[in-house]
Coordinates of C-alpha atoms in Angstrom, one line a residue:
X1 CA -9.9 -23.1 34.3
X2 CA -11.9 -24.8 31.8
X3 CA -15.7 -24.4 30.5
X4 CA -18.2 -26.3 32.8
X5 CA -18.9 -29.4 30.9
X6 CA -22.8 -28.4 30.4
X7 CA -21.7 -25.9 28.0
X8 CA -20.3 -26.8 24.2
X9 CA -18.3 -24.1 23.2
X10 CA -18.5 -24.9 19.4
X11 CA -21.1 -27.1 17.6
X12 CA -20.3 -29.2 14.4
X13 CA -22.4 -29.9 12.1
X14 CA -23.2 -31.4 8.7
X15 CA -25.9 -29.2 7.3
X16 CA -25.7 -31.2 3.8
X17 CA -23.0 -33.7 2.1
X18 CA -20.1 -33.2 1.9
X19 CA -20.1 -29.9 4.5
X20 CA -18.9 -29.5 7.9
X21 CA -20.3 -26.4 9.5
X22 CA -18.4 -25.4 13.0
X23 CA -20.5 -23.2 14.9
X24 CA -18.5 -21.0 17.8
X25 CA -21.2 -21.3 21.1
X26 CA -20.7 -19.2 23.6
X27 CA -23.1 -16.5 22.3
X28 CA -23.5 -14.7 25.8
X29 CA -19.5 -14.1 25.6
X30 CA -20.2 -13.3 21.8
X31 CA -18.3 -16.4 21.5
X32 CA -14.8 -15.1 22.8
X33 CA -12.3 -17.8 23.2
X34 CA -11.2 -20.1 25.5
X35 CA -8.9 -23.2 26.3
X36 CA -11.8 -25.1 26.1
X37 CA -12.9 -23.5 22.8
X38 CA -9.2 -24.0 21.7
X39 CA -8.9 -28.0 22.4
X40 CA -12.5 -28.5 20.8
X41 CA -11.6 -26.9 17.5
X42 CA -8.4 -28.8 17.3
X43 CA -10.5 -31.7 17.8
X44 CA -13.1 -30.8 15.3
X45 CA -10.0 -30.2 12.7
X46 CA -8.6 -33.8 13.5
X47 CA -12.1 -35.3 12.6
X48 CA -12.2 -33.3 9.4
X49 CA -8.7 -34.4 8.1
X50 CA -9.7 -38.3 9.1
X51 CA -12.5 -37.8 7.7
X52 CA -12.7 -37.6 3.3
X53 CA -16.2 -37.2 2.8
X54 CA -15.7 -33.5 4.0
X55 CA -15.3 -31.2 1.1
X56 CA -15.9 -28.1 2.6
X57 CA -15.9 -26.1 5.9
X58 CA -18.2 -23.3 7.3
X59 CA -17.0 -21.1 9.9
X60 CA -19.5 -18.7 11.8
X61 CA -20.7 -17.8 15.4
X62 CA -24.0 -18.4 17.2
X63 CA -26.2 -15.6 18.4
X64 CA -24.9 -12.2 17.3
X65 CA -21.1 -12.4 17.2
X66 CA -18.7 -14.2 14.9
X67 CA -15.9 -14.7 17.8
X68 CA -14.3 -11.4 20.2
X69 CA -11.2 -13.1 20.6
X70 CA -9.6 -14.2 23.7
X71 CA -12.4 -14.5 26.9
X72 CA -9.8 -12.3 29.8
X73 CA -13.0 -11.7 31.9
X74 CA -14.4 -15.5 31.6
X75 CA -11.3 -17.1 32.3
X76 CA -8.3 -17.0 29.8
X77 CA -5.9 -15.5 32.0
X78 CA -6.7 -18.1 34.9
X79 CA -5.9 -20.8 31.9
X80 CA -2.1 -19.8 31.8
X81 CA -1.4 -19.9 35.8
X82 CA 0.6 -16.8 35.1
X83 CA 3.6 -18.7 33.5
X84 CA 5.2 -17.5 30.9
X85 CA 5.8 -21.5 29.3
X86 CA 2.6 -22.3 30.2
X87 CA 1.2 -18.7 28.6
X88 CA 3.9 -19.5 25.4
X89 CA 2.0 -23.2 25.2
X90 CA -1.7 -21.4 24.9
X91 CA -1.2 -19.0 22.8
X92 CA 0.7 -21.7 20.4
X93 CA -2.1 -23.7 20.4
X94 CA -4.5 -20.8 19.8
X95 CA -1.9 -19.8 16.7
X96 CA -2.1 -23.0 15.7
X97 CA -5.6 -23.3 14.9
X98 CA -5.1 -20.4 12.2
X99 CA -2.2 -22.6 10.5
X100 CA -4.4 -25.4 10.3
X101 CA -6.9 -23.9 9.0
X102 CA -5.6 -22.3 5.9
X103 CA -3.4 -25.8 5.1
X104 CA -6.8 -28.1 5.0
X105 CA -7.3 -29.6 2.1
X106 CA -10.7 -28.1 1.4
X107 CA -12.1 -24.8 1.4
X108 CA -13.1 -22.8 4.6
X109 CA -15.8 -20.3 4.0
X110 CA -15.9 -17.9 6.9
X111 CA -19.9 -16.7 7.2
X112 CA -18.9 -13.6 9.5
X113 CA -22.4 -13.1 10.9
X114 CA -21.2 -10.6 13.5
X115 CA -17.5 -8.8 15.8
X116 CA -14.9 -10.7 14.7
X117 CA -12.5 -9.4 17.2
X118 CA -8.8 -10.2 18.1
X119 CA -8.4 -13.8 17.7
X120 CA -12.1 -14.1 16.0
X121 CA -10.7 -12.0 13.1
X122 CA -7.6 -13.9 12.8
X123 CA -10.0 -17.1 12.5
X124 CA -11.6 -16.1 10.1
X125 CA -8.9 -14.2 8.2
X126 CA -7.2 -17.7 7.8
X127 CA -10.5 -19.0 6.1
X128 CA -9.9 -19.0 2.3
X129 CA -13.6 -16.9 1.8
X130 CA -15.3 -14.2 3.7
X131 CA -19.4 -13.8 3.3
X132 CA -20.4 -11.2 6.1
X133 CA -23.8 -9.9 7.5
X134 CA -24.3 -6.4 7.6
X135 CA -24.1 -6.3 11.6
X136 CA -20.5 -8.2 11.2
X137 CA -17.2 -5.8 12.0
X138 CA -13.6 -6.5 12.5
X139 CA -11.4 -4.7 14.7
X140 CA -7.3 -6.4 15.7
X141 CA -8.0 -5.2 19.3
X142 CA -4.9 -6.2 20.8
X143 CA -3.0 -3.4 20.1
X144 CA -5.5 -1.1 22.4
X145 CA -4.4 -3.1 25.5
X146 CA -1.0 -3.2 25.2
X147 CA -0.2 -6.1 23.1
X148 CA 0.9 -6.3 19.7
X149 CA -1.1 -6.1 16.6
X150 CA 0.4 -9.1 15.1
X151 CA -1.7 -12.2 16.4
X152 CA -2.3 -15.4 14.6
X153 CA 0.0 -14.7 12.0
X154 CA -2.8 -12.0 11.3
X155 CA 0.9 -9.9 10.0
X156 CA 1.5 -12.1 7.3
X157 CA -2.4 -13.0 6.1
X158 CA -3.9 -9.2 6.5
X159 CA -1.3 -7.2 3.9
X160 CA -1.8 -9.9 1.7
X161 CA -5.7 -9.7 2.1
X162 CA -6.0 -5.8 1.8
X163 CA -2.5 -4.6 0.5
X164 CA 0.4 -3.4 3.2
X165 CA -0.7 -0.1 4.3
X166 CA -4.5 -0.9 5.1
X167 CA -3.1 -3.7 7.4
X168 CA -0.7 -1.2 8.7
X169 CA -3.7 1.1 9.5
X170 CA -5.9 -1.4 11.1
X171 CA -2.9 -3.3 12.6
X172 CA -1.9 0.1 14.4
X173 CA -4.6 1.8 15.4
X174 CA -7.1 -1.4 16.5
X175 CA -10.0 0.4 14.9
X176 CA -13.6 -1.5 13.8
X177 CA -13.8 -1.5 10.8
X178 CA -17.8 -2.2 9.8
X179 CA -18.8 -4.4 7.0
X180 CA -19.2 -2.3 3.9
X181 CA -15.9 -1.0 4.6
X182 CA -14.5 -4.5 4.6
X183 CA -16.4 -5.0 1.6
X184 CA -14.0 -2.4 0.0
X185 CA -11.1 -2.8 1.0
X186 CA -11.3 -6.7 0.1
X187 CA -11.3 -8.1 3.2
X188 CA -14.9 -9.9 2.5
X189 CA -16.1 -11.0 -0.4
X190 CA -19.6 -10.1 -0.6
X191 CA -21.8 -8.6 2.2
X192 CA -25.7 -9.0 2.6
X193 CA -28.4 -9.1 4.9
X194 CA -28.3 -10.9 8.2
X195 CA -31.2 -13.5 7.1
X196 CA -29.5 -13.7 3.8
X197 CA -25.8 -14.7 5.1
X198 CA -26.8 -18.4 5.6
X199 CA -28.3 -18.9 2.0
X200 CA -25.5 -17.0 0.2
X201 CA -23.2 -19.0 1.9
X202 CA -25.2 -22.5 0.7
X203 CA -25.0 -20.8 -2.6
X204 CA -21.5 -20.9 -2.9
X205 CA -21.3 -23.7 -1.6
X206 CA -23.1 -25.6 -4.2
X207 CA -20.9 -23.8 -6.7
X208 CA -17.8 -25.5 -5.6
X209 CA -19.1 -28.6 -4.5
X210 CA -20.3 -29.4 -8.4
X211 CA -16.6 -29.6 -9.2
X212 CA -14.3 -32.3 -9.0
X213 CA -13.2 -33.0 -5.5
X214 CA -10.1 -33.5 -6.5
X215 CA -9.2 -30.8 -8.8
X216 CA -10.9 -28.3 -5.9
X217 CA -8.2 -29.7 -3.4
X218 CA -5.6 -29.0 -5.8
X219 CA -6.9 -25.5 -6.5
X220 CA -7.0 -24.9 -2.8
X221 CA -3.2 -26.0 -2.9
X222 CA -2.0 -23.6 -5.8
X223 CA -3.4 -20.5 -4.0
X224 CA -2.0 -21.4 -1.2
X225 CA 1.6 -21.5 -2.8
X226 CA 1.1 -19.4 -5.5
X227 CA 1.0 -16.8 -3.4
X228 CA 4.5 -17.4 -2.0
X229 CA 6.2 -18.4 -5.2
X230 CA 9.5 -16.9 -5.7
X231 CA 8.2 -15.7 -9.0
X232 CA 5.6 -15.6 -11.8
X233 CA 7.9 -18.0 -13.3
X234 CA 8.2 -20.6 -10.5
X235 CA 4.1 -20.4 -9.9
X236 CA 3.7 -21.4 -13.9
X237 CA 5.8 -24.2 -13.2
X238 CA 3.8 -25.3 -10.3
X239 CA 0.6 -25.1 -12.1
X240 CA 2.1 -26.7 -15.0
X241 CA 2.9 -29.8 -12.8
X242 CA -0.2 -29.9 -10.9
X243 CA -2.6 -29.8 -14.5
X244 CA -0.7 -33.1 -15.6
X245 CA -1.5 -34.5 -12.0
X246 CA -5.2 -33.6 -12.1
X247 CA -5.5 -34.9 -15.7
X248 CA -4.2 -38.1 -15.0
X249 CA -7.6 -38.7 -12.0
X250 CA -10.0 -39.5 -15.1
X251 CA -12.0 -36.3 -13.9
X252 CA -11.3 -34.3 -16.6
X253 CA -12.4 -37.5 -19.2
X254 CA -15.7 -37.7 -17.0
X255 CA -16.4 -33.7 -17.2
X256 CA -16.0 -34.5 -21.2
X257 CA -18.3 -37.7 -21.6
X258 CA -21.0 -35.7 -19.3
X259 CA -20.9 -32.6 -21.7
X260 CA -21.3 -34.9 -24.7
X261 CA -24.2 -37.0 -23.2
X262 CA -26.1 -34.3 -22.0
X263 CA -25.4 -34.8 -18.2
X264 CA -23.9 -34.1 -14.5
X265 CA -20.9 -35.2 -14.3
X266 CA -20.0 -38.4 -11.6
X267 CA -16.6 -37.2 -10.3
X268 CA -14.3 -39.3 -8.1
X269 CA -13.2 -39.0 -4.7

């Protein structure tokens, strides 16, 4: 079963240069997934890695959710046909989304504007930044009706989010948690108003895109592998290597003739 083709379930947009904004659209569902919702993010996340004028991505949800995971009422379960391949192969390409979203090479900012539920909080767990609204809440879910906690890889990104026993907490009991909570436990980085979320998020936003495309892509990178290194030592290394690469772009001699003459500097590509 597939959405009826009036309907988009996600909206892309490019609300200024350089930023693609994917919108989840199904607000009357408070934007719980689909297959259809599935196959149109992957294809929003093939555009963005063909496309290198993207330097950023902004995840959030239309109307008053963020996403409430996986749509049983509207239609996921009539998706699989009740095989268990064919219920393997959806759920793969619902994981996958979460894997391709923390290996792009730009930042995803997550503007949790409402639930993010099940699946929805494994989305935007996976982006690399969480702004929230004051009406947004989390909650794993799964584990309330008989399935396991772990979704998304939501068991390897949550402990190292908000430390091993808060993910074992929310993991195992499938509790909300509401946003001031997940303000301090870590799970979001900064929490305001509902009107505000959008503004805070374009302020951040122009933050990182005044830096050097490249040297933002490799930043990206290092966090990403930092964070599995085999040891402080090995992650020196790493960073070690991937300075020298970052000098050698002719950003770093730009950001110097700028300062001296008084200017912004022109990065590369």
């Amino acid at each position: 079963m597939t959405e009826p083709t009036t309907e988009q379930p996600i909206l892309v947009e490019d609300p200024r240069p350089g930023v693609r904004r994917i919108v989840f659209n199904r607000p009357e569902r408070l934007n719980a997934i689909t297959a259809q919702l599935i196959a149109d993010m992957h294809d929003a996340l093939d555009d963005i890695g063909r496309d290198s004028s993207v330097r950023a991505v902004v995840l959030t949800g239309s109307g008053r959710g963020f996403c409430a995971g996986a749509d049983i009422k509207g239609g996921w379960v009539e998706a699989s046909g009740g095989s268990a391949t064919e219920n393997y192969r959806q759920q793969y390409r619902l994981s996958e989304l979460a894997i391709r979203l923390t290996e792009l090479r730009v930042p995803v900012i997550a503007a949790v504007n409402g639930p993010a539920v099940g699946g929805g909080f494994a989305l935007a767990l996976s982006a690399d930044i969480r702004y929230a609204s004051i009406a947004a809440s989390f909650a794993v879910a799964n584990v309330r009706i008989g399935l396991s906690g772990g979704e998304m890889g939501m068991s390897y990104l949550l402990p190292r989010t908000v430390g091993r026993g808060k993910a074992a907490e929310l993991m195992l009991s499938g509790r909300k948690v509401d946003a001031q909570e997940a303000l301090a436990c870590h799970l979001v980085e900064r929490v305001v108003a509902p009107e505000a979320l959008d503004g805070a998020v374009d302020e951040l936003l122009g933050q990182i895109l005044q830096n050097a495309p490249f040297g933002v892509s490799l930043t990206k990178e290092m966090l990403m592998f930092g964070d599995d290194a085999g040891s402080f030592r090995q992650a020196v290394l790493l960073d070690n290597r991937t300075q020298l690469v970052a000098g050698a772009s002719g950003d770093v001699a730009e950001a110097v003739a700028a300062f001296r003459e008084g200017r912004a500097p022109q990065f590369g590509g």
